[in-house]
Short mmCIF file of C-alpha atoms in Angstrom, two decimals:
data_model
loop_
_atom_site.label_atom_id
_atom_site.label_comp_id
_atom_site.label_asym_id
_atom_site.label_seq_id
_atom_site.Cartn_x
_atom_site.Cartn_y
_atom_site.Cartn_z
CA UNK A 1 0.00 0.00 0.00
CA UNK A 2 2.55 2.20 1.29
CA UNK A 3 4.54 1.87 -2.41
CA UNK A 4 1.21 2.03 -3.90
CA UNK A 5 1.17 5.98 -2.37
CA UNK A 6 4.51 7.69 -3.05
CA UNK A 7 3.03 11.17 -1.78
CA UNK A 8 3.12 10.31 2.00
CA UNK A 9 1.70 7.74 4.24
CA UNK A 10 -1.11 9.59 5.20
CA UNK A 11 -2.50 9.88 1.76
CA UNK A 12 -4.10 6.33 2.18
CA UNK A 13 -5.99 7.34 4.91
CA UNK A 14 -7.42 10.37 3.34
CA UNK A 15 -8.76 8.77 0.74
CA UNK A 16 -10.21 6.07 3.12
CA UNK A 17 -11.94 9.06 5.44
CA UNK A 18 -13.54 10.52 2.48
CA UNK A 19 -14.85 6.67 2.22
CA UNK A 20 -16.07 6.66 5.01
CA UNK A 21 -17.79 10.29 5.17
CA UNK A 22 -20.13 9.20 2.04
CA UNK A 23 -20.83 5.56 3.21
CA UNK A 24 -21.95 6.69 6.97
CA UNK A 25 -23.76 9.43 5.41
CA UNK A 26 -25.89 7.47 2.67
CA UNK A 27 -26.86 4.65 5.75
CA UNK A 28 -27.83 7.19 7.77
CA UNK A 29 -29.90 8.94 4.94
CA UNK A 30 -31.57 5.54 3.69
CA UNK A 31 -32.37 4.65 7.29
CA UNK A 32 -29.99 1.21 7.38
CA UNK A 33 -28.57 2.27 10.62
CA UNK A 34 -31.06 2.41 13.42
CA UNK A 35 -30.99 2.19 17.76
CA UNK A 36 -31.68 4.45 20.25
CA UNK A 37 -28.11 5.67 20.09
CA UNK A 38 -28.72 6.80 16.23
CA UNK A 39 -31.67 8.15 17.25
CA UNK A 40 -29.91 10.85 18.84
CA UNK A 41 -27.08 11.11 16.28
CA UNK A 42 -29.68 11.91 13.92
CA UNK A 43 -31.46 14.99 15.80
CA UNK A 44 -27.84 16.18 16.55
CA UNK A 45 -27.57 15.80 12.80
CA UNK A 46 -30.92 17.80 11.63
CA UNK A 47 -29.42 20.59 13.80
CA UNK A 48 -26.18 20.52 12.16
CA UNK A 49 -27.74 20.90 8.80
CA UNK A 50 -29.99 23.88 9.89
CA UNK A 51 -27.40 26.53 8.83
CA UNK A 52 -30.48 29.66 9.45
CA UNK A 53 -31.27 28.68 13.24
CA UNK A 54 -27.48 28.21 13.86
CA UNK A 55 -26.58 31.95 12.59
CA UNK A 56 -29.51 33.01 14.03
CA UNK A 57 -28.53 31.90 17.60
CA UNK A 58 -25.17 32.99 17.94
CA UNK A 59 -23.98 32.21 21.40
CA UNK A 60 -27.09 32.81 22.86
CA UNK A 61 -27.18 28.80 23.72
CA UNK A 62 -23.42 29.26 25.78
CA UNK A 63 -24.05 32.82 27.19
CA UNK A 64 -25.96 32.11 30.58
CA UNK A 65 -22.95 29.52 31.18
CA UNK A 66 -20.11 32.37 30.15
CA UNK A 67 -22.00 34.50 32.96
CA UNK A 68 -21.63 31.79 35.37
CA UNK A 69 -18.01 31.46 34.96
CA UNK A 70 -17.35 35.35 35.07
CA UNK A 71 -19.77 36.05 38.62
CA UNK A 72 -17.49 33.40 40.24
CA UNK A 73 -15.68 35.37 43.13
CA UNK A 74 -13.40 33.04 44.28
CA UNK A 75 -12.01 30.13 43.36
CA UNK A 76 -13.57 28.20 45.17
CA UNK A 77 -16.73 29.78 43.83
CA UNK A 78 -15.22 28.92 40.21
CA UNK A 79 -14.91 25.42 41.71
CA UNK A 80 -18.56 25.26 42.09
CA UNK A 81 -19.28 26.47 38.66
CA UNK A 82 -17.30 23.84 36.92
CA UNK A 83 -18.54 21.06 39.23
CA UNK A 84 -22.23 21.85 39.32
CA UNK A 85 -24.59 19.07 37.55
CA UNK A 86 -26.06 21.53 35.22
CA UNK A 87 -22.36 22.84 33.42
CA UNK A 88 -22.35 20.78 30.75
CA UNK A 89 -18.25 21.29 29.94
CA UNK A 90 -15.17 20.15 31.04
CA UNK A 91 -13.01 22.58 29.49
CA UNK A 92 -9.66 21.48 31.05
CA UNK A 93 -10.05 17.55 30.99
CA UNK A 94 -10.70 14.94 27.99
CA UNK A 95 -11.43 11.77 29.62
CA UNK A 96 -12.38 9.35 27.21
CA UNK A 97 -13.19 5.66 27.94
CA UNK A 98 -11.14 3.12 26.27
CA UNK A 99 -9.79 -0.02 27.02
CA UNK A 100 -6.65 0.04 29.06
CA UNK A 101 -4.93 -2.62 26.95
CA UNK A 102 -5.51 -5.29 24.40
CA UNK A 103 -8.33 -8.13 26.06
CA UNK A 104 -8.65 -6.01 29.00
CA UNK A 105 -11.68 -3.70 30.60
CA UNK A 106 -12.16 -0.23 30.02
CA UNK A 107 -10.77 2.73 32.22
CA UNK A 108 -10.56 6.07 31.94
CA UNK A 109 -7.58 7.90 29.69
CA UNK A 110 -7.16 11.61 31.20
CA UNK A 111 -5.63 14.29 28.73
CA UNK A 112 -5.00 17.96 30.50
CA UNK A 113 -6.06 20.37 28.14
CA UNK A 114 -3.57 23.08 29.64
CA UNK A 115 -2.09 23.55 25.81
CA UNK A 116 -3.26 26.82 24.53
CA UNK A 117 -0.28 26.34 22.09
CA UNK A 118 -2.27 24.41 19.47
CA UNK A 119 -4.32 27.76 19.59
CA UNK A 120 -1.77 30.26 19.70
CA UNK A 121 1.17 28.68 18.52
CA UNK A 122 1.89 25.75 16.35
CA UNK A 123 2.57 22.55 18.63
CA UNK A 124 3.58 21.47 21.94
CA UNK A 125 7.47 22.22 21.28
CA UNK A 126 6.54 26.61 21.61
CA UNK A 127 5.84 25.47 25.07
CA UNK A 128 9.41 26.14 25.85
CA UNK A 129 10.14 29.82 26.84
CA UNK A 130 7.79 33.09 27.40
CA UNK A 131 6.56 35.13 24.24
CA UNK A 132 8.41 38.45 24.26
CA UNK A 133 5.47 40.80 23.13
CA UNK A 134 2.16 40.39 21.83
CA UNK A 135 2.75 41.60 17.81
CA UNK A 136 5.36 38.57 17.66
CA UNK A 137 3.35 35.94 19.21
CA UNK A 138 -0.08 37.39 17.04
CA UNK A 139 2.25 37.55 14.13
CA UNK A 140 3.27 33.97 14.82
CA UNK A 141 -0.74 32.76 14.83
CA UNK A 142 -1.36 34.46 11.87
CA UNK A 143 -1.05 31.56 9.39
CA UNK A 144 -2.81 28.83 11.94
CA UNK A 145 -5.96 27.34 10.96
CA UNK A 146 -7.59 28.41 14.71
CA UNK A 147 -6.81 32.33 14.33
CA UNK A 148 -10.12 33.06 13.12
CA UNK A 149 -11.49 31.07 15.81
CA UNK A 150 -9.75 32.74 18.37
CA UNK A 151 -10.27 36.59 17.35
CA UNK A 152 -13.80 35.62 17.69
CA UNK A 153 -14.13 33.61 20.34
CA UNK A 154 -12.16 36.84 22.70
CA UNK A 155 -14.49 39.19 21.18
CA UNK A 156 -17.46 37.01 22.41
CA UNK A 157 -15.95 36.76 25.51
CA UNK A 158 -15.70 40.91 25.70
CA UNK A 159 -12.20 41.43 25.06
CA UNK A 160 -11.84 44.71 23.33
CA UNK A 161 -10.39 44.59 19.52
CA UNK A 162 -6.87 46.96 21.13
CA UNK A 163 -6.85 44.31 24.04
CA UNK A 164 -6.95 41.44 22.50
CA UNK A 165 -3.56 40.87 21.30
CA UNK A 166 -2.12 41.62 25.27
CA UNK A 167 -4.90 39.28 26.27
CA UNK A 168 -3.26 36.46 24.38
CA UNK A 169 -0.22 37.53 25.41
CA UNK A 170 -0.97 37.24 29.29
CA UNK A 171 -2.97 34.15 29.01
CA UNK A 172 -0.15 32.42 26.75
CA UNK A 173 3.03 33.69 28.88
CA UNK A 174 0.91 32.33 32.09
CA UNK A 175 0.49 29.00 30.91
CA UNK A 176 4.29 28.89 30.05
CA UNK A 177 5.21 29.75 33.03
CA UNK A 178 3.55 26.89 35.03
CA UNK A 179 4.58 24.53 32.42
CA UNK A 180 8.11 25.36 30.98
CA UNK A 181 8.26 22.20 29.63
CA UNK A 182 10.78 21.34 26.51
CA UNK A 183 8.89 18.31 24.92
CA UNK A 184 9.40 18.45 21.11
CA UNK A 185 6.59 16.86 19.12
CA UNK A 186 8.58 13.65 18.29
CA UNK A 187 8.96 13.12 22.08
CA UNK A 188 5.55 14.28 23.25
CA UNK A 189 3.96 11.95 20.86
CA UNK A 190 6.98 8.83 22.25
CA UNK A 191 5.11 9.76 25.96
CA UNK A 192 1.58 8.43 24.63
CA UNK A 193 3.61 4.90 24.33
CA UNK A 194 5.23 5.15 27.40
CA UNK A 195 8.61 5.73 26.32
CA UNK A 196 10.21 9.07 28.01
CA UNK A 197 10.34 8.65 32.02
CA UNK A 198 7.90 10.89 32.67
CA UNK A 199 5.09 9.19 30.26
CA UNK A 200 1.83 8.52 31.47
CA UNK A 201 1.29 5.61 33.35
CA UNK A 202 -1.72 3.48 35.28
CA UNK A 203 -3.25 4.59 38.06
CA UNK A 204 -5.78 3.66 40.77
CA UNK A 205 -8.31 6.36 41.47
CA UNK A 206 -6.52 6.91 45.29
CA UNK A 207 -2.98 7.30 43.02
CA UNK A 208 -4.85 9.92 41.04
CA UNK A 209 -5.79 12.04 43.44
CA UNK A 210 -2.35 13.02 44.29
CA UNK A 211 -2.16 15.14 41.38
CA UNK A 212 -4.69 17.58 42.70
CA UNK A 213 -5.06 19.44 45.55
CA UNK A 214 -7.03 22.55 44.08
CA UNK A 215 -7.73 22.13 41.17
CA UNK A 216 -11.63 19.75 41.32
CA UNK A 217 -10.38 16.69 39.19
CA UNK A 218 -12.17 13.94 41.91
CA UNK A 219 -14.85 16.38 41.56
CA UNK A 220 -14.76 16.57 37.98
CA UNK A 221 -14.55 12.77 37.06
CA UNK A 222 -17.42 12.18 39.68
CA UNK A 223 -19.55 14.90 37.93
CA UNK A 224 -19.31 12.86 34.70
CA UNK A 225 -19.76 9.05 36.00
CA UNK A 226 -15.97 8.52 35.57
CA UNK A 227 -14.96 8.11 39.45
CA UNK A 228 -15.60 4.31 39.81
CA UNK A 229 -12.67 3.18 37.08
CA UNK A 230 -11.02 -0.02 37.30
CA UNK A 231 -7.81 2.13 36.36
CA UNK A 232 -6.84 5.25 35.21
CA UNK A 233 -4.32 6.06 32.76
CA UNK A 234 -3.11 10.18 32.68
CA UNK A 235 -1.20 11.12 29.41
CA UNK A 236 1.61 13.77 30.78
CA UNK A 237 1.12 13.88 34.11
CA UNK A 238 3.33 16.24 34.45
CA UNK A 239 1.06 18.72 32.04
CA UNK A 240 -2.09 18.04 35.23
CA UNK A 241 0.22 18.74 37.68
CA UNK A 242 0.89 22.04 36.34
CA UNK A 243 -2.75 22.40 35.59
CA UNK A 244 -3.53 22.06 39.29
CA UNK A 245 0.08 24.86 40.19
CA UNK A 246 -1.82 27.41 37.98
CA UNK A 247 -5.40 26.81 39.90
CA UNK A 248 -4.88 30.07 42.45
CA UNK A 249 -6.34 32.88 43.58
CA UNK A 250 -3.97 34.98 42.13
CA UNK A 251 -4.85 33.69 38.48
CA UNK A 252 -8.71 33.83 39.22
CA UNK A 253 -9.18 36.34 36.38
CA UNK A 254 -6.80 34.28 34.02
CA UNK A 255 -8.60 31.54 34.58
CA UNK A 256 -12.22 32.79 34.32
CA UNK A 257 -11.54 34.05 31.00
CA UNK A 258 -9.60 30.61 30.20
CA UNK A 259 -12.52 28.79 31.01
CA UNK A 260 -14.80 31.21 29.35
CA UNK A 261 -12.37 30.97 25.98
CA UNK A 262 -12.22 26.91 26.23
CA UNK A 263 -16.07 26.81 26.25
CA UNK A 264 -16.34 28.70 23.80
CA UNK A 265 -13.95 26.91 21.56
CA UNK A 266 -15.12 23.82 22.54
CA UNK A 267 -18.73 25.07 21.31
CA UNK A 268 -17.45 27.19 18.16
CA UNK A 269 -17.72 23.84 15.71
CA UNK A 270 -21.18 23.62 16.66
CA UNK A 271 -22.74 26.83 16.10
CA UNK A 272 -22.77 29.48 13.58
CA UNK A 273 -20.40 28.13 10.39
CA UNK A 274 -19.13 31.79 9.67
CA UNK A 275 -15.79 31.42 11.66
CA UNK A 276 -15.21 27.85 11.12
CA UNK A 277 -15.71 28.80 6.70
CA UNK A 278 -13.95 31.68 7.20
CA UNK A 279 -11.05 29.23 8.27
CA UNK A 280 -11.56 26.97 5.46
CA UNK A 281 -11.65 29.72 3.02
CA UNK A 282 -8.33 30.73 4.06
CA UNK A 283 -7.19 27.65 3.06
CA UNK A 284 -8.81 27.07 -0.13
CA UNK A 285 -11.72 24.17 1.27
CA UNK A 286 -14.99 24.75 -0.13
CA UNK A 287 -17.18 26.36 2.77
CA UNK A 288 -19.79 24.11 5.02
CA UNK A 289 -23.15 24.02 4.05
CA UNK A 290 -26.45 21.74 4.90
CA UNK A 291 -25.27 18.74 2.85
CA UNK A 292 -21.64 18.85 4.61
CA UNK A 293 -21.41 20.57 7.98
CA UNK A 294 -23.47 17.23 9.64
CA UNK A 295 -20.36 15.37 9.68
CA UNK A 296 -18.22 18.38 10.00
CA UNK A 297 -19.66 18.25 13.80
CA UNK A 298 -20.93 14.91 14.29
CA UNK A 299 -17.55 12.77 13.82
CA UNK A 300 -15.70 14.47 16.74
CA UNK A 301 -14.49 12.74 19.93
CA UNK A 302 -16.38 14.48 21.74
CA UNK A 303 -19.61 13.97 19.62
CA UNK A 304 -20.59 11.16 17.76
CA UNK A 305 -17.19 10.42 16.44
CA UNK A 306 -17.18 7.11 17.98
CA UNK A 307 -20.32 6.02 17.34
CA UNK A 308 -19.52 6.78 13.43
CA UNK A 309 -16.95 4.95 13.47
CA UNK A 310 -19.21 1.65 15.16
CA UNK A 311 -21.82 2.41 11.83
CA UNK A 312 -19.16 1.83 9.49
CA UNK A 313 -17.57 -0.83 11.12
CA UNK A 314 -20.98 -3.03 11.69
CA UNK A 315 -22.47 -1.94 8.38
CA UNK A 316 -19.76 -2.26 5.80
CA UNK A 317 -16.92 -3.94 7.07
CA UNK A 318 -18.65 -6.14 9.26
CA UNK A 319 -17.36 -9.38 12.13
CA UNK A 320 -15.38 -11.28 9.50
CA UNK A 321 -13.12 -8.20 9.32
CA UNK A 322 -12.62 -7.62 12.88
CA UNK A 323 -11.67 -11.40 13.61
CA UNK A 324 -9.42 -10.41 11.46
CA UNK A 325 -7.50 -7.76 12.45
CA UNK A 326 -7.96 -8.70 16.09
CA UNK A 327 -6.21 -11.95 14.87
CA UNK A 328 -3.24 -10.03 13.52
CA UNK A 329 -3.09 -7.64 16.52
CA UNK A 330 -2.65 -10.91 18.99
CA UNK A 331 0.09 -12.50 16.51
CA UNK A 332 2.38 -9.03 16.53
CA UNK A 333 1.67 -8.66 20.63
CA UNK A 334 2.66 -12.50 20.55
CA UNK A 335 5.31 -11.99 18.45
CA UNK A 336 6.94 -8.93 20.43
CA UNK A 337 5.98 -10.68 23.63
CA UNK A 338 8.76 -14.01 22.22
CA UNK A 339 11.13 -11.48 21.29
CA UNK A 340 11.83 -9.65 24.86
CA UNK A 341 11.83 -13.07 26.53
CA UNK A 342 14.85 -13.89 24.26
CA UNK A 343 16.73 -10.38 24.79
CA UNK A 344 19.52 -11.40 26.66
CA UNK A 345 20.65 -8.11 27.13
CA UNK A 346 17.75 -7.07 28.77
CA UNK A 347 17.90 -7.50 32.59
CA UNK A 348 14.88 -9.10 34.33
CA UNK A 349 13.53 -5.55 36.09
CA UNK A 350 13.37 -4.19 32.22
CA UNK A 351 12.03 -7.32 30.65
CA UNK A 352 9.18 -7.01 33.23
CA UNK A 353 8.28 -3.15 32.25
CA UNK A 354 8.71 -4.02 28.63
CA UNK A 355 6.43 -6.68 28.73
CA UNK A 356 3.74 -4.86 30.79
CA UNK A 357 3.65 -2.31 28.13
#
């Protein structure tokens, strides 16, 4: 396959998501998919396709939640805001569900989402040293696919048009400062398989807690039916850890508008289209309309994404297929599992972490 596509790996599995896009979208159109669970996809998916009602209500949907965030006093008052029942968001957490390894139960994966970075910079390796003014660190944004998304989302959030570039500035330079880490991409992306010292590792919900004394992450995972996991499993710790260094009272205004801005932007892909085709226009895509923003905003993680994913799978590919694959998945674990047991160089305390990976 790979000789097959001499422009890049990742051509193969462009082709193969455009595929899928047209596939998912006919069986959902013809009615072959059906269950409770499409049931909802498929409201969520009349909404996305009413491009009127979505210009029409703004953020009007997000506002009474924006107001919530910015009457918080204290933080412990901000506490209460994030942790109350009724505040749909977790704007500083992704905790997905996933199985912790081949064959085994699911658990709850934890990512920090302390990295403004992929919004004002490009990539986890600008999380090394302070910006030294805002025109550089705007000027530096200025080409990312996000910018459009986050001039608008700070001038939702009040910022005035002459603040907004010292805004960035403060809120950018603040997160650096708690972080000040100097992962590159290449080694940021070796932590997800456990292979710098600090990667993430499992964790029992009493281990977990350790990593928080202010900031509400018990709170948090309880709030969303995530506090009873067999195991958790907390992709760079040390990024939480900082998370919970930067919850104080001294950053309470940071960190109202922080929350305010990561609602927003976690909101932005499903309401009006104008920022998100203003985007694409930059870039030369054809803008979203009824036919094509339904997907846009239903195959996201933290959508429908998965469930997507489960039509295709169960409609077109079907059980044969996964036998399969999970056939060929056992046979290379088996395979790698034969090899480290005949590494004589490796001593018995490394052969044991190897293998548990």
């Amino acid at each position: 396959v790979l000789a097959a596509n001499q422009n890049g790996i990742y051509m193969p599995m462009m082709t193969a998501a455009a595929e899928v896009e047209a596939v998912v979208t006919a069986l959902l159109r013809d009615g072959s998919a059906a269950g409770d669970d499409i049931a909802q996809l498929k409201i969520f998916w009349e909404q996305a396709a009413d491009m009127d009602a979505l210009r029409a209500a703004g953020y009007s949907e997000v506002n009474p939640y924006l107001e919530r965030i910015s009457a918080a006093a204290s933080l412990e008052e901000l506490n209460a805001v994030l942790t109350a029942e009724d505040f749909p968001f977790s704007p500083y957490l992704t905790m997905p569900v996933a199985p912790l390894s081949l064959n085994e139960e699911n658990g709850v994966w934890i990512y920090p989402a302390l990295s403004l970075t992929s919004d004002f910079a490009n990539g986890m390796n600008n999380y090394t040293e302070l910006a030294t003014d805002a025109a550089s660190l705007s000027q530096e944004i200025s080409s990312l696919d996000r910018t459009e998304y986050l001039l608008g989302v700070l001038t939702a959030l009040g910022v005035e048009a002459e603040n907004i570039g010292s805004t960035i500035l403060d809120l950018f330079n603040t997160e650096v400062s708690y972080i000040n880490k100097t992962y590159s991409e290449a080694t940021a992306a070796l932590a997800d398989y456990g292979y710098i010292s600090d990667a993430p590792q499992r964790l029992s919900s009493e281990e977990l807690a350790g990593f928080c004394s202010r900031f509400p992450l018990a709170e948090t995972l309880k709030k969303f039916g995530k506090d009873k996991a067999s195991a958790y499993i907390v992709l760079y710790p040390d990024w939480l850890k900082a998370l919970d260094a930067l919850w104080t009272e001294e950053n309470l205004d940071r960190l109202k508008l922080l929350t305010g801005y990561k609602v927003l932007m976690e909101v932005s892909p499903f309401l009006s289209p104008d920022y998100v085709n203003e985007m694409r226009a930059q870039n030369g895509k054809a803008p979203l309309d009824k036919a094509t923003n339904p997907w846009y905003v239903c195959n996201r993680v933290d959508t429908f994404g998965h469930l997507l994913g489960k039509i295709y799978a169960k409609q077109v590919l079907g059980s044969e297929l996964k036998e399969k694959l999970t056939a060929i998945t056992q046979e290379l674990v088996d395979t790698y599992r034969t090899l480290l047991n005949e590494t004589e160089w490796l001593s018995a305390e490394s052969r044991e972490k190897a293998l548990e990976k």
